[in-house]
């Protein structure tokens, strides 16, 4: 019986399929966009003289490009499975093709469509650009079926191109042209022959280098003259000069602010495939400077700029993939981009000393107007130390020498001043001064020429006095054979002596020797140990080496998240980190708008301090660059990004914005969730106090005065500054507790004895934890449970 039913069901199903096939043949070529197309669909019109070109796979994260099919053949046929190709006799899955047509009214809409698909996380088999349409072939598998969906984006005729506004048309056309050029570069590696780059102009390069010397001068900086030279070099199509001119016009510090001129200049650079111009456009669209913010457009430009080798674009893309900003966050993608930037930074640091990174928070500076935060040295204090140094104080001479040698805390590097202070202290036999003189001669700088013999002499004198800097320097001389023959045993000896005194360079070099097996048996675990010790002191190369080991799983279990965090730390110590201090100086001088643009640029790169500072400027409404109505919205975006990177104050700020409805709707539950994160994970006293208040009032959660008191107590224990507000809140809570007892009352004191008609029963404010019992307020027995804390309020 069961077999007959199955046979009958199969017969009916086959009949239905046959009838549907006859109907489809009668309808001809008409079909629903959500149904399979006819066997031979009508070919879309195309110009026979132009060969269709494909958008590069790198823009959408698709696999290697397949041969572009002819337009008349319709959507491309799927390739057979690997089993079929290998002769395994596998059955090819059923293929279902769908076509969705979306007409475009302008080139701008076509660009937006491309950007949207590039920004999406779909898996495209092919992306084909014809002269009058763009066709995207999506491939997915459901069960045992392979489904192809063709998205066709049509464009009006060539005559409609003239209707597009001249302000938007160049950038859109240049981007589409750039897409084709990048495709040729990736697929055929012949772009250099097909699109030759502009020949280098020696005059432009000379003008640019002269301008750089004016900016980097340690004596007298002259940015005005420098940018005049940059303007001359930019007229000769010097890429770096044009980018500096455009950024100065965006910031408005060295040149008058002109976002329109900067936009046009960056578009001109992007039109010829300049990655710096592409990154500039990505920043404009990502931050919304003069245009509507668009993550899709920013991602397109960042992708091509990163392919061109622009480190800022690679850093911005790494942060977007790490923080899931506009894209689906993947750790491996973030690791790829951050590793490229970190490698370049590590190479720079290995050659020359990297800049000191100053992370000054505007919020903390506002809360400490007297400068007690210690982020920037007071000018009067520096003058006092200079006075002591001139009087012959050796400690002051060494301290000022180190300050000018390394820079930081509001003081720029000045190697000449550092050399003079070290020489004065070295004449008195100071070991630190001798070691730093050896370091200056070993590395070479504008003050002294590199001299291994002089460096060896100073390092030896310092090492004989037991100085760890001199010992590590002497170890470097023996490790690399500078001025002496290579001797790994002596190098290991001096590095070990420096490490015993906690010197970071000795720890780093011991880790390198263990990692490479130089003079010792290769031991990755020992290398990790010493890299960890050096990274705790903030050594850039130690952090980089540790990141490499976590990324490859060498000596440790592989951890993509740890590697990304370490690579990000290294990337943020590049030469562009000096812009943080520049932005702070602009803000201190009252140039808030210029500081905001710089902070916005660094925020796009993933600097948490820049994000919080930009949010603070928006929150205080200290800028005139944007409408007042969008201040809180922009502030919330930046507070959110800073909070995602672990800044506890930003997490509390996000909760405040949802609590008060700043830049978003009022949402007590979301506010409470952010406060809870800041309290449980970051141990923020303000978040604990806020949770206590919300529990007390029943805002976004169940009213519970016991939990309220608990959070108040936690806030007081976490921060001494919270003791006064907590005491006031607990006093209010105790009063509220007594009033609630009066409201609840007691209608029956005991069995048949005294009855209180109204709910009058007053208890003094006492702590039930101390075991103090209430006095007998009635003439009869007290009700049961009178000396216990009440339960949750209704």
PDB file of C-alpha atoms in Angstrom, residues 227-331:
ATOM      1  CA  UNK A 227      54.161  74.919   2.109  1.00  0.00           C
ATOM      2  CA  UNK A 228      55.075  77.515  -0.473  1.00  0.00           C
ATOM      3  CA  UNK A 229      57.618  75.027  -1.764  1.00  0.00           C
ATOM      4  CA  UNK A 230      55.029  72.243  -1.548  1.00  0.00           C
ATOM      5  CA  UNK A 231      52.685  74.318  -3.697  1.00  0.00           C
ATOM      6  CA  UNK A 232      55.374  74.648  -6.371  1.00  0.00           C
ATOM      7  CA  UNK A 233      56.082  70.928  -6.243  1.00  0.00           C
ATOM      8  CA  UNK A 234      52.363  70.116  -6.368  1.00  0.00           C
ATOM      9  CA  UNK A 235      52.021  72.099  -9.598  1.00  0.00           C
ATOM     10  CA  UNK A 236      54.586  69.669 -11.037  1.00  0.00           C
ATOM     11  CA  UNK A 237      52.373  66.707 -10.020  1.00  0.00           C
ATOM     12  CA  UNK A 238      54.503  65.667  -7.056  1.00  0.00           C
ATOM     13  CA  UNK A 239      52.275  63.136  -5.260  1.00  0.00           C
ATOM     14  CA  UNK A 240      53.484  63.666  -1.689  1.00  0.00           C
ATOM     15  CA  UNK A 241      53.384  67.447  -2.069  1.00  0.00           C
ATOM     16  CA  UNK A 242      49.834  67.343  -3.449  1.00  0.00           C
ATOM     17  CA  UNK A 243      48.709  65.156  -0.564  1.00  0.00           C
ATOM     18  CA  UNK A 244      50.215  67.543   1.986  1.00  0.00           C
ATOM     19  CA  UNK A 245      48.546  70.497   0.295  1.00  0.00           C
ATOM     20  CA  UNK A 246      45.170  68.725   0.296  1.00  0.00           C
ATOM     21  CA  UNK A 247      45.470  67.722   3.958  1.00  0.00           C
ATOM     22  CA  UNK A 248      46.486  71.269   4.922  1.00  0.00           C
ATOM     23  CA  UNK A 249      43.379  72.564   3.137  1.00  0.00           C
ATOM     24  CA  UNK A 250      41.246  70.044   4.998  1.00  0.00           C
ATOM     25  CA  UNK A 251      42.768  70.839   8.394  1.00  0.00           C
ATOM     26  CA  UNK A 252      43.151  74.564   7.876  1.00  0.00           C
ATOM     27  CA  UNK A 253      46.350  75.142   9.854  1.00  0.00           C
ATOM     28  CA  UNK A 254      49.164  75.885   7.394  1.00  0.00           C
ATOM     29  CA  UNK A 255      46.793  76.890   4.579  1.00  0.00           C
ATOM     30  CA  UNK A 256      43.298  78.426   4.589  1.00  0.00           C
ATOM     31  CA  UNK A 257      40.616  75.769   5.034  1.00  0.00           C
ATOM     32  CA  UNK A 258      39.065  74.867   1.677  1.00  0.00           C
ATOM     33  CA  UNK A 259      37.348  71.476   1.599  1.00  0.00           C
ATOM     34  CA  UNK A 260      36.191  71.911  -1.999  1.00  0.00           C
ATOM     35  CA  UNK A 261      39.686  72.558  -3.321  1.00  0.00           C
ATOM     36  CA  UNK A 262      41.065  69.662  -1.290  1.00  0.00           C
ATOM     37  CA  UNK A 263      38.352  67.350  -2.624  1.00  0.00           C
ATOM     38  CA  UNK A 264      39.118  68.285  -6.235  1.00  0.00           C
ATOM     39  CA  UNK A 265      42.857  67.841  -5.755  1.00  0.00           C
ATOM     40  CA  UNK A 266      42.396  64.413  -4.179  1.00  0.00           C
ATOM     41  CA  UNK A 267      40.058  63.397  -6.995  1.00  0.00           C
ATOM     42  CA  UNK A 268      42.694  64.431  -9.507  1.00  0.00           C
ATOM     43  CA  UNK A 269      45.233  62.273  -7.699  1.00  0.00           C
ATOM     44  CA  UNK A 270      42.848  59.324  -7.499  1.00  0.00           C
ATOM     45  CA  UNK A 271      42.067  59.645 -11.220  1.00  0.00           C
ATOM     46  CA  UNK A 272      45.625  58.666 -12.053  1.00  0.00           C
ATOM     47  CA  UNK A 273      45.634  55.850  -9.479  1.00  0.00           C
ATOM     48  CA  UNK A 274      47.543  57.599  -6.697  1.00  0.00           C
ATOM     49  CA  UNK A 275      46.921  55.656  -3.439  1.00  0.00           C
ATOM     50  CA  UNK A 276      47.391  58.798  -1.336  1.00  0.00           C
ATOM     51  CA  UNK A 277      44.593  60.523  -3.233  1.00  0.00           C
ATOM     52  CA  UNK A 278      42.394  57.468  -2.763  1.00  0.00           C
ATOM     53  CA  UNK A 279      43.067  57.478   0.968  1.00  0.00           C
ATOM     54  CA  UNK A 280      42.247  61.181   1.174  1.00  0.00           C
ATOM     55  CA  UNK A 281      38.895  60.587  -0.516  1.00  0.00           C
ATOM     56  CA  UNK A 282      38.246  57.669   1.823  1.00  0.00           C
ATOM     57  CA  UNK A 283      38.836  59.972   4.800  1.00  0.00           C
ATOM     58  CA  UNK A 284      36.489  62.619   3.378  1.00  0.00           C
ATOM     59  CA  UNK A 285      33.668  60.108   2.831  1.00  0.00           C
ATOM     60  CA  UNK A 286      34.295  58.234   6.068  1.00  0.00           C
ATOM     61  CA  UNK A 287      34.328  61.342   8.271  1.00  0.00           C
ATOM     62  CA  UNK A 288      31.695  63.187   6.239  1.00  0.00           C
ATOM     63  CA  UNK A 289      33.746  66.341   5.544  1.00  0.00           C
ATOM     64  CA  UNK A 290      31.563  68.384   3.208  1.00  0.00           C
ATOM     65  CA  UNK A 291      29.767  65.248   1.981  1.00  0.00           C
ATOM     66  CA  UNK A 292      27.387  62.735   3.452  1.00  0.00           C
ATOM     67  CA  UNK A 293      29.225  60.053   5.379  1.00  0.00           C
ATOM     68  CA  UNK A 294      29.361  56.801   3.397  1.00  0.00           C
ATOM     69  CA  UNK A 295      31.027  53.650   4.685  1.00  0.00           C
ATOM     70  CA  UNK A 296      30.616  52.011   1.263  1.00  0.00           C
ATOM     71  CA  UNK A 297      32.505  54.709  -0.639  1.00  0.00           C
ATOM     72  CA  UNK A 298      35.137  54.961   2.071  1.00  0.00           C
ATOM     73  CA  UNK A 299      35.672  51.200   1.903  1.00  0.00           C
ATOM     74  CA  UNK A 300      36.054  51.252  -1.890  1.00  0.00           C
ATOM     75  CA  UNK A 301      38.708  53.962  -1.785  1.00  0.00           C
ATOM     76  CA  UNK A 302      40.483  52.367   1.181  1.00  0.00           C
ATOM     77  CA  UNK A 303      40.634  49.031  -0.611  1.00  0.00           C
ATOM     78  CA  UNK A 304      42.349  50.443  -3.675  1.00  0.00           C
ATOM     79  CA  UNK A 305      44.657  52.659  -1.620  1.00  0.00           C
ATOM     80  CA  UNK A 306      45.684  49.638   0.447  1.00  0.00           C
ATOM     81  CA  UNK A 307      46.356  47.683  -2.748  1.00  0.00           C
ATOM     82  CA  UNK A 308      48.586  50.566  -3.794  1.00  0.00           C
ATOM     83  CA  UNK A 309      50.643  50.171  -0.626  1.00  0.00           C
ATOM     84  CA  UNK A 310      49.433  53.216   1.322  1.00  0.00           C
ATOM     85  CA  UNK A 311      50.104  52.392   5.004  1.00  0.00           C
ATOM     86  CA  UNK A 312      47.433  54.761   6.327  1.00  0.00           C
ATOM     87  CA  UNK A 313      44.807  53.008   4.199  1.00  0.00           C
ATOM     88  CA  UNK A 314      46.025  49.606   5.364  1.00  0.00           C
ATOM     89  CA  UNK A 315      45.813  50.785   8.961  1.00  0.00           C
ATOM     90  CA  UNK A 316      42.302  52.169   8.491  1.00  0.00           C
ATOM     91  CA  UNK A 317      41.137  48.943   6.822  1.00  0.00           C
ATOM     92  CA  UNK A 318      42.667  46.864   9.581  1.00  0.00           C
ATOM     93  CA  UNK A 319      40.767  48.873  12.172  1.00  0.00           C
ATOM     94  CA  UNK A 320      37.492  48.581  10.252  1.00  0.00           C
ATOM     95  CA  UNK A 321      37.785  44.812  10.018  1.00  0.00           C
ATOM     96  CA  UNK A 322      38.875  44.560  13.649  1.00  0.00           C
ATOM     97  CA  UNK A 323      36.046  46.781  14.921  1.00  0.00           C
ATOM     98  CA  UNK A 324      33.375  45.650  12.404  1.00  0.00           C
ATOM     99  CA  UNK A 325      32.871  49.207  11.153  1.00  0.00           C
ATOM    100  CA  UNK A 326      30.951  49.111   7.900  1.00  0.00           C
ATOM    101  CA  UNK A 327      32.121  45.557   7.212  1.00  0.00           C
ATOM    102  CA  UNK A 328      31.719  42.133   8.705  1.00  0.00           C
ATOM    103  CA  UNK A 329      34.552  41.929  11.206  1.00  0.00           C
ATOM    104  CA  UNK A 330      37.083  39.195  10.555  1.00  0.00           C
ATOM    105  CA  UNK A 331      40.222  38.848  12.643  1.00  0.00           C
TER     106      UNK A 331
END
